[in-house]
Tab-separated table of C-alpha atoms and ligand atoms in Angstrom:
chain	number	residue	atom	x	y	z
A	1327	MET	CA	-0.002	-0.006	0.006
A	1328	SER	CA	1.469	3.375	-1.015
A	1329	GLU	CA	2.210	6.063	1.558
A	1330	ASN	CA	-0.913	8.061	0.702
A	1331	SER	CA	-3.288	5.167	0.614
A	1332	TYR	CA	-5.203	3.668	3.546
A	1333	ASP	CA	-7.723	0.992	4.416
A	1334	VAL	CA	-9.764	3.553	6.336
A	1335	ILE	CA	-9.756	7.324	6.397
A	1336	VAL	CA	-11.962	8.844	9.085
A	1337	ILE	CA	-12.927	12.468	8.640
A	1338	GLY	CA	-13.319	14.092	12.047
A	1339	SER	CA	-11.595	13.191	15.323
A	1340	GLY	CA	-14.449	13.602	17.824
A	1341	PRO	CA	-15.532	10.677	20.051
A	1342	GLY	CA	-17.055	8.899	17.027
A	1343	GLY	CA	-14.105	9.440	14.702
A	1344	TYR	CA	-11.135	8.907	16.981
A	1345	VAL	CA	-12.636	5.777	18.564
A	1346	CYS	CA	-13.436	4.338	15.102
A	1347	ALA	CA	-9.868	5.091	13.941
A	1348	ILE	CA	-8.265	3.446	16.978
A	1349	ARG	CA	-10.515	0.373	16.843
A	1350	ALA	CA	-9.862	-0.033	13.077
A	1351	ALA	CA	-6.107	0.188	13.726
A	1352	GLN	CA	-6.361	-2.335	16.569
A	1353	LEU	CA	-7.955	-4.697	14.047
A	1354	GLY	CA	-4.932	-4.415	11.726
A	1355	MET	CA	-6.120	-1.827	9.226
A	1356	LYS	CA	-3.987	1.050	7.961
A	1357	VAL	CA	-5.834	4.103	9.255
A	1358	ALA	CA	-5.712	7.882	9.011
A	1359	CYS	CA	-7.910	10.466	10.692
A	1360	VAL	CA	-8.414	13.937	9.248
A	1361	GLU	CA	-8.842	16.829	11.685
A	1362	LYS	CA	-8.936	20.555	10.955
A	1363	ARG	CA	-8.604	21.767	14.523
A	1364	SER	CA	-5.137	22.162	15.998
A	1365	THR	CA	-6.042	19.513	18.617
A	1366	LEU	CA	-7.800	16.160	18.421
A	1367	GLY	CA	-11.033	15.214	20.152
A	1368	GLY	CA	-13.678	17.274	18.332
A	1369	THR	CA	-16.377	19.334	20.020
A	1370	CYS	CA	-16.640	16.989	23.000
A	1371	LEU	CA	-13.061	17.216	24.194
A	1372	ASN	CA	-12.325	20.804	23.065
A	1373	VAL	CA	-15.490	22.839	23.538
A	1374	GLY	CA	-18.179	20.455	24.817
A	1375	CYS	CA	-18.478	17.598	27.277
A	1376	ILE	CA	-15.017	17.835	28.835
A	1377	PRO	CA	-14.575	21.613	29.416
A	1378	SER	CA	-18.168	21.894	30.584
A	1379	LYS	CA	-17.628	19.111	33.112
A	1380	ALA	CA	-14.471	20.831	34.333
A	1381	LEU	CA	-16.448	24.022	34.949
A	1382	LEU	CA	-19.397	22.119	36.425
A	1383	ALA	CA	-17.104	20.346	38.894
A	1384	ALA	CA	-15.234	23.501	39.857
A	1385	SER	CA	-18.298	25.721	40.140
A	1386	GLU	CA	-20.043	23.086	42.252
A	1387	LYS	CA	-17.142	22.996	44.719
A	1388	TYR	CA	-17.129	26.821	44.855
A	1389	HIS	CA	-20.857	26.918	45.527
A	1390	GLU	CA	-20.569	24.171	48.126
A	1391	ALA	CA	-17.743	25.943	49.968
A	1392	LYS	CA	-19.628	29.209	49.886
A	1393	HIS	CA	-23.131	28.045	50.754
A	1394	LYS	CA	-23.386	24.391	51.730
A	1395	LEU	CA	-20.427	23.215	53.841
A	1396	SER	CA	-21.678	25.128	56.886
A	1397	ASP	CA	-24.722	22.765	56.926
A	1398	MET	CA	-22.283	19.980	57.759
A	1399	GLY	CA	-20.421	21.892	60.462
A	1400	ILE	CA	-17.592	23.229	58.336
A	1401	LYS	CA	-17.054	26.933	58.734
A	1402	VAL	CA	-15.317	28.562	55.858
A	1403	SER	CA	-14.861	32.255	55.370
A	1404	GLY	CA	-13.382	34.397	52.721
A	1405	VAL	CA	-14.328	32.058	49.860
A	1406	THR	CA	-13.705	34.007	46.691
A	1407	LEU	CA	-13.768	33.146	43.041
A	1408	ASP	CA	-10.616	33.240	40.919
A	1409	LEU	CA	-12.235	32.860	37.509
A	1410	PRO	CA	-8.990	32.907	35.494
A	1411	ALA	CA	-7.661	30.061	37.685
A	1412	MET	CA	-10.927	28.132	37.230
A	1413	MET	CA	-10.623	28.617	33.449
A	1414	ALA	CA	-6.978	27.477	33.659
A	1415	HIS	CA	-8.171	24.289	35.370
A	1416	LYS	CA	-10.596	23.765	32.481
A	1417	THR	CA	-7.823	24.353	29.889
A	1418	LYS	CA	-5.515	21.877	31.661
A	1419	VAL	CA	-8.218	19.214	31.668
A	1420	VAL	CA	-8.908	19.793	27.959
A	1421	GLU	CA	-5.212	19.632	27.085
A	1422	ALA	CA	-4.711	16.402	29.028
A	1423	ASN	CA	-7.577	14.817	27.112
A	1424	THR	CA	-6.692	16.091	23.618
A	1425	LYS	CA	-2.982	15.186	24.081
A	1426	GLY	CA	-4.187	11.814	25.324
A	1427	ILE	CA	-5.812	11.128	21.942
A	1428	GLU	CA	-2.618	12.198	20.164
A	1429	PHE	CA	-0.734	9.673	22.256
A	1430	LEU	CA	-3.293	6.962	21.484
A	1431	PHE	CA	-3.053	7.725	17.740
A	1432	LYS	CA	0.731	7.294	17.876
A	1433	LYS	CA	0.425	4.131	19.985
A	1434	ASN	CA	-2.007	2.612	17.506
A	1435	LYS	CA	-0.228	3.991	14.399
A	1436	VAL	CA	-3.161	6.130	13.280
A	1437	ASP	CA	-1.914	8.936	11.046
A	1438	TRP	CA	-3.347	12.388	11.808
A	1439	LEU	CA	-3.910	14.192	8.492
A	1440	LYS	CA	-4.004	17.834	9.580
A	1441	GLY	CA	-6.394	20.158	7.791
A	1442	PHE	CA	-9.892	20.309	6.312
A	1443	GLY	CA	-10.908	17.015	4.703
A	1444	LYS	CA	-13.415	16.602	1.918
A	1445	ILE	CA	-14.419	13.769	-0.314
A	1446	ALA	CA	-12.859	14.089	-3.754
A	1447	ALA	CA	-14.283	10.834	-5.166
A	1448	ALA	CA	-15.841	7.675	-3.788
A	1449	ASN	CA	-12.432	6.418	-2.616
A	1450	GLN	CA	-10.482	9.631	-2.326
A	1451	VAL	CA	-10.144	12.238	0.374
A	1452	ASP	CA	-8.752	15.709	-0.294
A	1453	VAL	CA	-6.938	17.270	2.688
A	1454	GLU	CA	-5.930	20.849	1.926
A	1455	GLY	CA	-5.305	19.972	-1.764
A	1456	LYS	CA	-3.458	16.697	-1.161
A	1457	ILE	CA	-5.240	13.557	-2.304
A	1458	TYR	CA	-5.309	10.373	-0.211
A	1459	ALA	CA	-6.849	7.050	-1.283
A	1460	ALA	CA	-8.993	4.911	1.008
A	1461	LYS	CA	-10.929	1.665	0.652
A	1462	HIS	CA	-13.368	2.991	3.246
A	1463	ILE	CA	-14.168	6.613	4.109
A	1464	VAL	CA	-15.892	7.311	7.421
A	1465	ILE	CA	-17.623	10.665	7.894
A	1466	ALA	CA	-17.595	11.580	11.561
A	1467	THR	CA	-17.721	15.357	11.317
A	1468	GLY	CA	-20.200	15.827	14.174
A	1469	SER	CA	-22.503	18.769	14.618
A	1470	ASP	CA	-22.592	22.503	14.952
A	1471	VAL	CA	-24.763	24.898	16.969
A	1472	VAL	CA	-28.183	25.907	15.685
A	1473	SER	CA	-28.586	29.681	15.675
A	1474	LEU	CA	-31.846	31.616	15.718
A	1475	PRO	CA	-32.987	33.970	12.976
A	1476	ASN	CA	-32.276	37.625	13.889
A	1477	ILE	CA	-29.983	36.670	16.743
A	1478	ALA	CA	-26.319	37.005	15.792
A	1479	ILE	CA	-23.940	34.963	17.925
A	1480	ASP	CA	-20.772	37.061	18.534
A	1481	GLU	CA	-19.377	34.687	21.234
A	1482	LYS	CA	-18.950	37.685	23.561
A	1483	ARG	CA	-22.368	38.962	24.613
A	1484	ILE	CA	-24.496	36.580	22.595
A	1485	VAL	CA	-22.766	33.266	22.966
A	1486	SER	CA	-23.139	29.642	21.986
A	1487	SER	CA	-21.924	26.919	24.348
A	1488	THR	CA	-18.407	27.626	23.064
A	1489	GLY	CA	-18.479	31.279	24.196
A	1490	ALA	CA	-20.250	30.342	27.437
A	1491	LEU	CA	-17.222	28.228	28.368
A	1492	GLU	CA	-14.904	31.209	27.860
A	1493	LEU	CA	-16.555	34.195	29.569
A	1494	GLY	CA	-13.917	36.478	31.030
A	1495	SER	CA	-16.027	37.594	33.993
A	1496	VAL	CA	-19.179	36.481	35.739
A	1497	PRO	CA	-22.130	38.283	34.092
A	1498	LYS	CA	-24.559	39.947	36.458
A	1499	SER	CA	-27.445	38.649	34.428
A	1500	MET	CA	-27.754	35.980	31.791
A	1501	ILE	CA	-30.590	34.701	29.608
A	1502	VAL	CA	-30.328	31.160	28.407
A	1503	ILE	CA	-32.440	30.470	25.328
A	1504	GLY	CA	-33.371	26.780	25.443
A	1505	GLY	CA	-34.078	24.628	28.502
A	1506	GLY	CA	-32.303	21.593	27.131
A	1507	VAL	CA	-29.114	19.888	28.232
A	1508	ILE	CA	-26.612	22.646	27.327
A	1509	GLY	CA	-28.840	25.444	28.646
A	1510	LEU	CA	-29.241	23.786	32.026
A	1511	GLU	CA	-25.644	22.613	32.465
A	1512	LEU	CA	-24.080	25.964	31.537
A	1513	GLY	CA	-26.907	27.958	33.163
A	1514	CYS	CA	-26.128	26.139	36.410
A	1515	VAL	CA	-22.415	26.882	36.093
A	1516	TRP	CA	-22.945	30.649	35.812
A	1517	ASN	CA	-25.762	30.646	38.400
A	1518	ARG	CA	-23.379	29.011	40.911
A	1519	LEU	CA	-20.713	31.564	40.140
A	1520	GLY	CA	-23.124	34.386	40.888
A	1521	ALA	CA	-25.047	35.324	37.724
A	1522	GLU	CA	-28.815	35.875	37.801
A	1523	VAL	CA	-29.835	33.272	35.207
A	1524	THR	CA	-33.176	33.061	33.407
A	1525	VAL	CA	-33.918	30.093	31.181
A	1526	VAL	CA	-36.330	30.881	28.345
A	1527	GLU	CA	-37.897	27.770	26.875
A	1528	TYR	CA	-40.283	27.622	23.949
A	1529	LEU	CA	-42.123	24.545	25.180
A	1530	ASP	CA	-44.162	24.304	28.394
A	1531	ARG	CA	-41.477	22.154	30.040
A	1532	ILE	CA	-37.708	21.845	30.259
A	1533	LEU	CA	-35.716	18.838	28.981
A	1534	PRO	CA	-38.119	17.711	26.252
A	1535	GLY	CA	-37.561	14.027	25.502
A	1536	MET	CA	-36.910	13.185	29.128
A	1537	ASP	CA	-39.561	11.702	31.409
A	1538	LEU	CA	-42.009	14.497	32.257
A	1539	GLU	CA	-42.135	13.805	35.988
A	1540	ILE	CA	-38.331	13.890	36.194
A	1541	SER	CA	-38.250	17.084	34.180
A	1542	ARG	CA	-40.795	18.770	36.488
A	1543	GLU	CA	-38.917	17.652	39.615
A	1544	SER	CA	-35.634	18.878	38.136
A	1545	GLN	CA	-37.126	22.270	37.373
A	1546	LYS	CA	-38.331	22.594	40.981
A	1547	ILE	CA	-34.841	21.767	42.274
A	1548	PHE	CA	-33.146	24.240	39.894
A	1549	ALA	CA	-35.657	26.940	40.827
A	1550	LYS	CA	-34.726	26.429	44.508
A	1551	GLN	CA	-31.110	26.916	43.468
A	1552	GLY	CA	-32.029	30.304	42.043
A	1553	LEU	CA	-32.561	29.604	38.333
A	1554	ASN	CA	-35.523	31.504	36.858
A	1555	PHE	CA	-37.690	29.886	34.213
A	1556	LYS	CA	-39.862	31.381	31.543
A	1557	LEU	CA	-41.624	28.498	29.836
A	1558	SER	CA	-43.843	28.668	26.740
A	1559	THR	CA	-41.881	31.744	25.784
A	1560	LYS	CA	-39.969	32.722	22.695
A	1561	VAL	CA	-37.255	35.279	22.055
A	1562	THR	CA	-38.109	37.489	19.115
A	1563	SER	CA	-34.958	39.597	19.100
A	1564	ALA	CA	-31.659	40.062	20.889
A	1565	ILE	CA	-29.407	42.940	20.049
A	1566	ALA	CA	-25.942	43.288	21.608
A	1567	SER	CA	-24.291	46.614	22.393
A	1568	ASP	CA	-21.751	47.960	24.880
A	1569	LYS	CA	-24.608	48.137	27.369
A	1570	GLY	CA	-25.472	44.480	27.264
A	1571	VAL	CA	-28.103	42.686	25.224
A	1572	ASP	CA	-31.582	44.085	24.616
A	1573	ILE	CA	-33.854	41.129	24.360
A	1574	VAL	CA	-37.552	40.861	23.505
A	1575	LEU	CA	-39.617	37.942	24.767
A	1576	GLU	CA	-43.080	36.906	23.763
A	1577	PRO	CA	-45.464	34.096	24.784
A	1578	ALA	CA	-44.847	31.148	22.419
A	1579	SER	CA	-48.428	31.366	21.184
A	1580	GLY	CA	-48.168	35.149	20.618
A	1581	GLY	CA	-49.224	38.058	22.794
A	1582	ALA	CA	-47.768	40.988	24.676
A	1583	SER	CA	-44.009	41.239	24.463
A	1584	GLU	CA	-41.610	41.867	27.365
A	1585	LYS	CA	-38.264	43.622	27.094
A	1586	MET	CA	-35.213	42.833	29.160
A	1587	ASN	CA	-31.618	43.934	29.239
A	1588	VAL	CA	-29.042	41.366	30.301
A	1589	ASP	CA	-25.252	41.103	30.239
A	1590	VAL	CA	-25.056	37.847	28.312
A	1591	VAL	CA	-27.378	35.684	26.236
A	1592	LEU	CA	-26.586	31.986	25.724
A	1593	VAL	CA	-28.248	30.436	22.685
A	1594	ALA	CA	-28.722	26.694	23.365
A	1595	VAL	CA	-31.517	25.595	21.061
A	1596	GLY	CA	-29.953	22.486	19.666
A	1597	ARG	CA	-27.306	21.315	17.239
A	1598	LYS	CA	-27.365	20.316	13.575
A	1599	ALA	CA	-25.337	17.806	11.568
A	1600	TYR	CA	-22.107	19.355	10.243
A	1601	THR	CA	-21.841	18.252	6.638
A	1602	ASP	CA	-21.030	21.524	4.902
A	1603	LYS	CA	-18.300	21.680	2.233
A	1604	LEU	CA	-17.542	17.990	2.529
A	1605	GLY	CA	-18.139	17.394	-1.172
A	1606	LEU	CA	-21.088	15.119	-0.427
A	1607	ASP	CA	-23.317	16.388	-3.226
A	1608	ALA	CA	-20.581	15.965	-5.851
A	1609	VAL	CA	-20.255	12.246	-5.027
A	1610	GLY	CA	-24.034	11.888	-4.485
A	1611	VAL	CA	-24.192	11.066	-0.746
A	1612	ALA	CA	-27.881	11.293	0.216
A	1613	ARG	CA	-28.993	13.388	3.208
A	1614	ASP	CA	-32.339	13.712	4.942
A	1615	ASP	CA	-34.376	16.928	5.386
A	1616	ARG	CA	-32.262	17.839	8.468
A	1617	GLY	CA	-29.000	17.506	6.554
A	1618	ARG	CA	-28.085	14.221	8.222
A	1619	ILE	CA	-26.409	11.526	6.151
A	1620	ILE	CA	-28.795	8.662	5.471
A	1621	THR	CA	-27.249	5.344	6.469
A	1622	ASP	CA	-28.356	1.737	6.728
A	1623	HIS	CA	-27.854	-0.487	9.808
A	1624	HIS	CA	-24.216	-0.973	8.804
A	1625	PHE	CA	-23.566	2.809	8.705
A	1626	ARG	CA	-23.319	2.651	4.898
A	1627	SER	CA	-24.351	5.695	2.937
A	1628	ASN	CA	-25.898	5.233	-0.493
A	1629	VAL	CA	-22.404	5.533	-2.052
A	1630	ALA	CA	-20.279	2.373	-1.812
A	1631	GLY	CA	-17.215	2.856	0.423
A	1632	ILE	CA	-18.625	5.904	2.255
A	1633	TYR	CA	-19.916	5.470	5.803
A	1634	ALA	CA	-21.113	7.865	8.517
A	1635	ILE	CA	-21.394	7.745	12.338
A	1636	GLY	CA	-22.229	10.013	15.286
A	1637	ASP	CA	-23.981	13.372	15.152
A	1638	VAL	CA	-24.026	13.424	11.307
A	1639	ILE	CA	-26.545	10.570	11.234
A	1640	ALA	CA	-29.920	10.045	12.948
A	1641	GLY	CA	-30.243	9.374	16.655
A	1642	PRO	CA	-29.313	11.221	19.835
A	1643	MET	CA	-26.351	13.602	19.542
A	1644	LEU	CA	-24.353	11.957	22.311
A	1645	ALA	CA	-20.651	11.216	22.476
A	1646	HIS	CA	-21.127	7.694	23.815
A	1647	LYS	CA	-23.583	6.839	21.030
A	1648	ALA	CA	-20.989	8.030	18.487
A	1649	GLU	CA	-18.194	6.073	20.198
A	1650	ASP	CA	-20.175	2.852	20.152
A	1651	GLU	CA	-21.051	3.399	16.489
A	1652	GLY	CA	-17.306	3.938	15.763
A	1653	VAL	CA	-16.406	0.636	17.386
A	1654	VAL	CA	-19.174	-1.304	15.661
A	1655	LEU	CA	-18.347	0.149	12.240
A	1656	ALA	CA	-14.624	-0.604	12.580
A	1657	GLU	CA	-15.463	-4.198	13.557
A	1658	MET	CA	-17.827	-4.516	10.603
A	1659	LEU	CA	-15.144	-3.209	8.238
A	1660	ALA	CA	-12.844	-5.904	9.645
A	1661	GLY	CA	-15.419	-8.566	8.771
A	1662	GLN	CA	-16.768	-8.936	12.292
A	1663	SER	CA	-20.265	-8.155	13.439
A	1664	GLY	CA	-21.216	-5.540	15.974
A	1665	HIS	CA	-24.337	-4.395	17.730
A	1666	ILE	CA	-25.807	-1.304	19.392
A	1667	ASP	CA	-29.066	-1.346	21.319
A	1668	TYR	CA	-30.349	2.167	20.582
A	1669	ASN	CA	-33.057	1.692	23.175
A	1670	LEU	CA	-30.395	1.485	25.869
A	1671	VAL	CA	-28.325	4.597	25.197
A	1672	PRO	CA	-28.247	6.426	28.520
A	1673	GLY	CA	-28.814	10.168	28.671
A	1674	VAL	CA	-27.243	12.192	31.495
A	1675	VAL	CA	-27.482	15.859	32.424
A	1676	TYR	CA	-24.466	16.757	34.590
A	1677	THR	CA	-26.137	19.340	36.784
A	1678	TRP	CA	-26.350	19.036	40.569
A	1679	PRO	CA	-28.189	16.895	41.215
A	1680	GLU	CA	-27.632	14.893	38.052
A	1681	ILE	CA	-30.450	13.696	35.873
A	1682	ALA	CA	-30.205	10.345	34.051
A	1683	GLN	CA	-32.422	8.131	32.006
A	1684	ILE	CA	-32.344	4.922	30.026
A	1685	GLY	CA	-35.027	3.083	28.047
A	1686	LYS	CA	-38.564	4.360	27.663
A	1687	THR	CA	-40.204	7.333	29.364
A	1688	GLU	CA	-43.643	7.038	30.912
A	1689	GLU	CA	-45.044	9.155	28.073
A	1690	GLN	CA	-43.557	6.829	25.438
A	1691	LEU	CA	-45.044	3.744	27.124
A	1692	LYS	CA	-48.470	5.403	27.325
A	1693	GLN	CA	-48.279	6.403	23.668
A	1694	ALA	CA	-47.295	2.868	22.671
A	1695	GLY	CA	-50.192	1.474	24.744
A	1696	ILE	CA	-47.846	-0.686	26.856
A	1697	GLU	CA	-49.084	-1.465	30.318
A	1698	TYR	CA	-46.506	-0.821	32.988
A	1699	LYS	CA	-45.944	-0.769	36.704
A	1700	THR	CA	-44.049	2.025	38.438
A	1701	GLY	CA	-41.686	1.842	41.392
A	1702	LYS	CA	-40.354	5.034	42.935
A	1703	PHE	CA	-37.993	5.731	45.777
A	1704	PRO	CA	-36.896	9.155	47.059
A	1705	PHE	CA	-33.310	9.924	48.034
A	1706	SER	CA	-34.693	11.564	51.177
A	1707	ALA	CA	-35.269	8.021	52.496
A	1708	ASN	CA	-31.762	6.804	51.638
A	1709	GLY	CA	-29.252	6.799	54.506
A	1710	ARG	CA	-26.198	7.556	52.383
A	1711	ALA	CA	-27.932	10.469	50.653
A	1712	ARG	CA	-28.840	11.887	54.056
A	1713	ALA	CA	-25.223	11.494	55.196
A	1714	MET	CA	-24.126	13.360	52.100
A	1715	ASN	CA	-26.735	16.076	52.630
A	1716	ALA	CA	-27.991	15.313	49.123
A	1717	THR	CA	-31.552	14.138	49.545
A	1718	GLU	CA	-33.298	15.783	46.593
A	1719	GLY	CA	-34.780	13.694	43.803
A	1720	PHE	CA	-35.875	10.107	43.297
A	1721	VAL	CA	-35.430	6.918	41.281
A	1722	LYS	CA	-38.286	5.763	39.093
A	1723	ILE	CA	-38.397	2.334	37.501
A	1724	LEU	CA	-40.957	1.420	34.857
A	1725	ALA	CA	-41.498	-2.313	34.326
A	1726	ASP	CA	-43.794	-4.228	32.001
A	1727	ALA	CA	-47.026	-4.962	33.871
A	1728	ARG	CA	-47.192	-8.517	32.472
A	1729	THR	CA	-43.570	-9.702	32.354
A	1730	ASP	CA	-41.923	-7.366	34.908
A	1731	LYS	CA	-39.161	-6.630	32.393
A	1732	VAL	CA	-37.572	-3.252	33.122
A	1733	LEU	CA	-38.554	-0.847	30.310
A	1734	GLY	CA	-37.205	2.467	31.560
A	1735	VAL	CA	-35.363	3.982	34.488
A	1736	HIS	CA	-35.300	7.674	35.315
A	1737	ILE	CA	-33.313	9.295	38.084
A	1738	VAL	CA	-32.865	12.804	39.374
A	1739	GLY	CA	-30.539	12.815	42.334
A	1740	PRO	CA	-26.961	12.547	43.524
A	1741	GLU	CA	-24.683	10.592	41.151
A	1742	ALA	CA	-27.646	9.752	38.889
A	1743	GLY	CA	-25.281	9.404	35.898
A	1744	THR	CA	-23.342	6.705	37.728
A	1745	LEU	CA	-26.388	4.965	39.156
A	1746	ILE	CA	-27.940	4.563	35.680
A	1747	ALA	CA	-25.038	2.316	34.575
A	1748	GLU	CA	-26.194	-0.499	36.868
A	1749	VAL	CA	-29.645	-0.587	35.326
A	1750	GLY	CA	-28.136	-0.235	31.842
A	1751	VAL	CA	-26.246	-3.482	32.327
A	1752	ALA	CA	-29.308	-5.135	33.891
A	1753	MET	CA	-31.522	-4.037	31.023
A	1754	GLU	CA	-28.952	-5.188	28.464
A	1755	PHE	CA	-29.403	-8.644	29.983
A	1756	GLY	CA	-33.198	-8.314	29.891
A	1757	ALA	CA	-33.606	-7.891	33.653
A	1758	SER	CA	-36.912	-7.774	35.480
A	1759	SER	CA	-37.469	-5.382	38.380
A	1760	GLU	CA	-37.387	-8.522	40.575
A	1761	ASP	CA	-33.830	-9.255	39.318
A	1762	ILE	CA	-32.694	-5.807	40.469
A	1763	ALA	CA	-34.625	-6.055	43.729
A	1764	ARG	CA	-33.024	-9.429	44.561
A	1765	THR	CA	-29.486	-8.326	43.739
A	1766	CYS	CA	-27.534	-7.646	46.932
A	1767	HIS	CA	-26.664	-3.936	47.054
A	1768	ALA	CA	-24.015	-2.694	49.481
A	1769	HIS	CA	-25.155	-0.652	52.453
A	1770	PRO	CA	-25.037	2.294	52.835
A	1771	THR	CA	-24.932	3.369	49.199
A	1772	LEU	CA	-26.971	5.539	46.857
A	1773	GLU	CA	-27.494	2.376	44.758
A	1774	GLU	CA	-29.841	1.156	47.427
A	1775	ALA	CA	-32.325	3.745	46.136
A	1776	VAL	CA	-32.316	1.850	42.844
A	1777	LYS	CA	-32.923	-1.428	44.645
A	1778	GLU	CA	-35.741	0.125	46.715
A	1779	ALA	CA	-37.367	1.535	43.570
A	1780	ALA	CA	-37.197	-1.989	42.081
A	1781	LEU	CA	-38.855	-3.343	45.261
A	1782	ALA	CA	-41.441	-0.602	44.986
A	1783	VAL	CA	-42.482	-1.875	41.529
A	1784	SER	CA	-44.155	-4.768	43.343
A	1785	GLY	CA	-45.226	-2.625	46.313
A	1786	ARG	CA	-42.666	-3.850	48.865
A	1787	PRO	CA	-40.004	-1.228	49.515
A	1788	ILE	CA	-38.499	-1.641	52.976
A	1789	HIS	CA	-37.503	1.919	53.814
A	1790	MET	CA	-40.617	3.758	52.790
B	1866	LIG	P1	-31.503	20.354	23.227
B	1866	LIG	O1	-32.166	19.807	22.058
B	1866	LIG	O2	-31.139	19.453	24.391
B	1866	LIG	O3	-32.378	21.543	23.863
B	1866	LIG	C1	-32.743	22.654	23.129
B	1866	LIG	C2	-33.920	23.298	23.832
B	1866	LIG	O4	-34.194	24.539	23.200
B	1866	LIG	C3	-35.206	22.489	23.756
B	1866	LIG	O5	-35.763	22.435	25.050
B	1866	LIG	C4	-36.071	23.292	22.780
B	1866	LIG	O6	-37.449	23.145	23.046
B	1866	LIG	C5	-35.598	24.702	23.040
B	1866	LIG	N1	-35.806	25.648	21.985
B	1866	LIG	C6	-35.674	25.453	20.657
B	1866	LIG	N2	-35.914	26.587	19.978
B	1866	LIG	C7	-36.184	27.540	20.896
B	1866	LIG	C8	-36.513	28.913	20.844
B	1866	LIG	N3	-36.580	29.554	19.682
B	1866	LIG	N4	-36.762	29.596	22.001
B	1866	LIG	C9	-36.689	28.936	23.182
B	1866	LIG	N5	-36.377	27.649	23.299
B	1866	LIG	C10	-36.133	26.935	22.169
B	1866	LIG	O7	-30.201	21.119	22.656
B	1866	LIG	P2	-28.921	21.674	23.369
B	1866	LIG	O8	-29.145	21.838	24.842
B	1866	LIG	O9	-28.514	22.852	22.559
B	1866	LIG	O10	-27.883	20.520	23.138
B	1866	LIG	C11	-27.506	20.130	21.816
B	1866	LIG	C12	-27.113	18.673	21.747
B	1866	LIG	O11	-25.988	18.425	22.487
B	1866	LIG	C13	-28.246	17.813	22.287
B	1866	LIG	O12	-28.450	16.786	21.357
B	1866	LIG	C14	-27.699	17.288	23.557
B	1866	LIG	O13	-28.142	15.977	23.828
B	1866	LIG	C15	-26.183	17.318	23.329
B	1866	LIG	N6	-25.525	17.542	24.620
B	1866	LIG	C16	-25.486	16.522	25.514
B	1866	LIG	C17	-24.915	16.724	26.735
B	1866	LIG	C18	-24.954	15.586	27.718
B	1866	LIG	O14	-25.201	14.467	27.315
B	1866	LIG	N7	-24.737	15.842	29.004
B	1866	LIG	C19	-24.344	17.979	27.139
B	1866	LIG	C20	-24.473	18.998	26.166
B	1866	LIG	C21	-25.044	18.762	24.923
């Protein structure tokens, strides 16, 4: 094989792309990955999951030290925020992760082709004018922020998630447009650091797509933390100047408008597949009405030799979904078979408390006409949660009324994102609520709330 020719060229080095490249190399293929950024890791590592978690962790500790430690008998005074140092912590975490991928590429002999990659022909990739040949081309270019008409993102006063991770000072006031995952995570960060945050959501609820009861409970908890909510409301204009952002709100169904002036506006109304300028039309790769590449169950596009994974195809825009697709595709290209259960992709919101779900929501079960039993257990009745002073929220398990098979689990509460993994494994093995209830759970742990919710499905929780 010549120097410029590969078995697999992956375009994009986010969690989908870099994982696919590494797995393909592990399986003996000659692999290159094209990346236009100066660092590997895509949105997730550079300006998404990782930096936001660094700020969530740091802002949570700050808030705890300032407001919550005294509840546990720890007196602290003079707690002040050093925002540049907090940002430096974030940068260090991002660098460790992106450099880590560079190391893994070297270890696995994946070539990093630096620059903007586009498809020149069915088996050719153009990187900044240089042509590389590949038996298989994998598009893993991810997604980009959706902007709103008439609202120009300048990443200073009107920011996307990228700008919201880089603010140079704590705004006095902030409007977050969109009560989804990004809006809540970053809204919580700036609220904890001292901003007056108002979340404006078009629908009559936050976190659409999550279980309604969990979403309502989460909103109550966030409101207690000081977040303001304006539901069923739309933003009709936002104009930035030296004096902040003049913003006009209106009821979603129309009506009298309200004007506000805030320091910063965060636009968090979703993301869209990033497939611009990839040369897809020239080679005839079909896309759907949302610009996503249409693939079959083997991630094949309609053009032989061109595949797509992650945010550029249908399904939840989640790093772990993209990673799993990357692994499965690499294994398929190596002649093996892989499998993803799309029903069991967990979703986690990394606020405090965390929110996590897997499987079906109560609304989905009702809509599908499936009869189910519900088991719920509050963290206020869990000894470990009390000891941690973290008693808000509950675990809810939905099980088939006839077979007892667990169909969905929804948690708002401490460590919800970690707790959901247990039920993910159980559900992958087809567990019933009885299976979870009869599994010995260590005491005292937060996991006992999961066990108690499983017991509650058949009406026999012990601690309630
Ligand atoms: P999202 O789809 O989660 O939420 C967008 C929200 O904006 C929705 O509630 C929607 O109803 C609302 N909205 C849309 N247009 C509006 C308008 N004109 N005015 C007011 N509200 C409006 O999108 P988000 O939060 O931007 O996240 C983008 C993607 O990134 C999602 O797919 C999300 O799953 C993913 N992500 C995942 C994270 C995680 O797993 N922890 C963290 C951050 C992002």
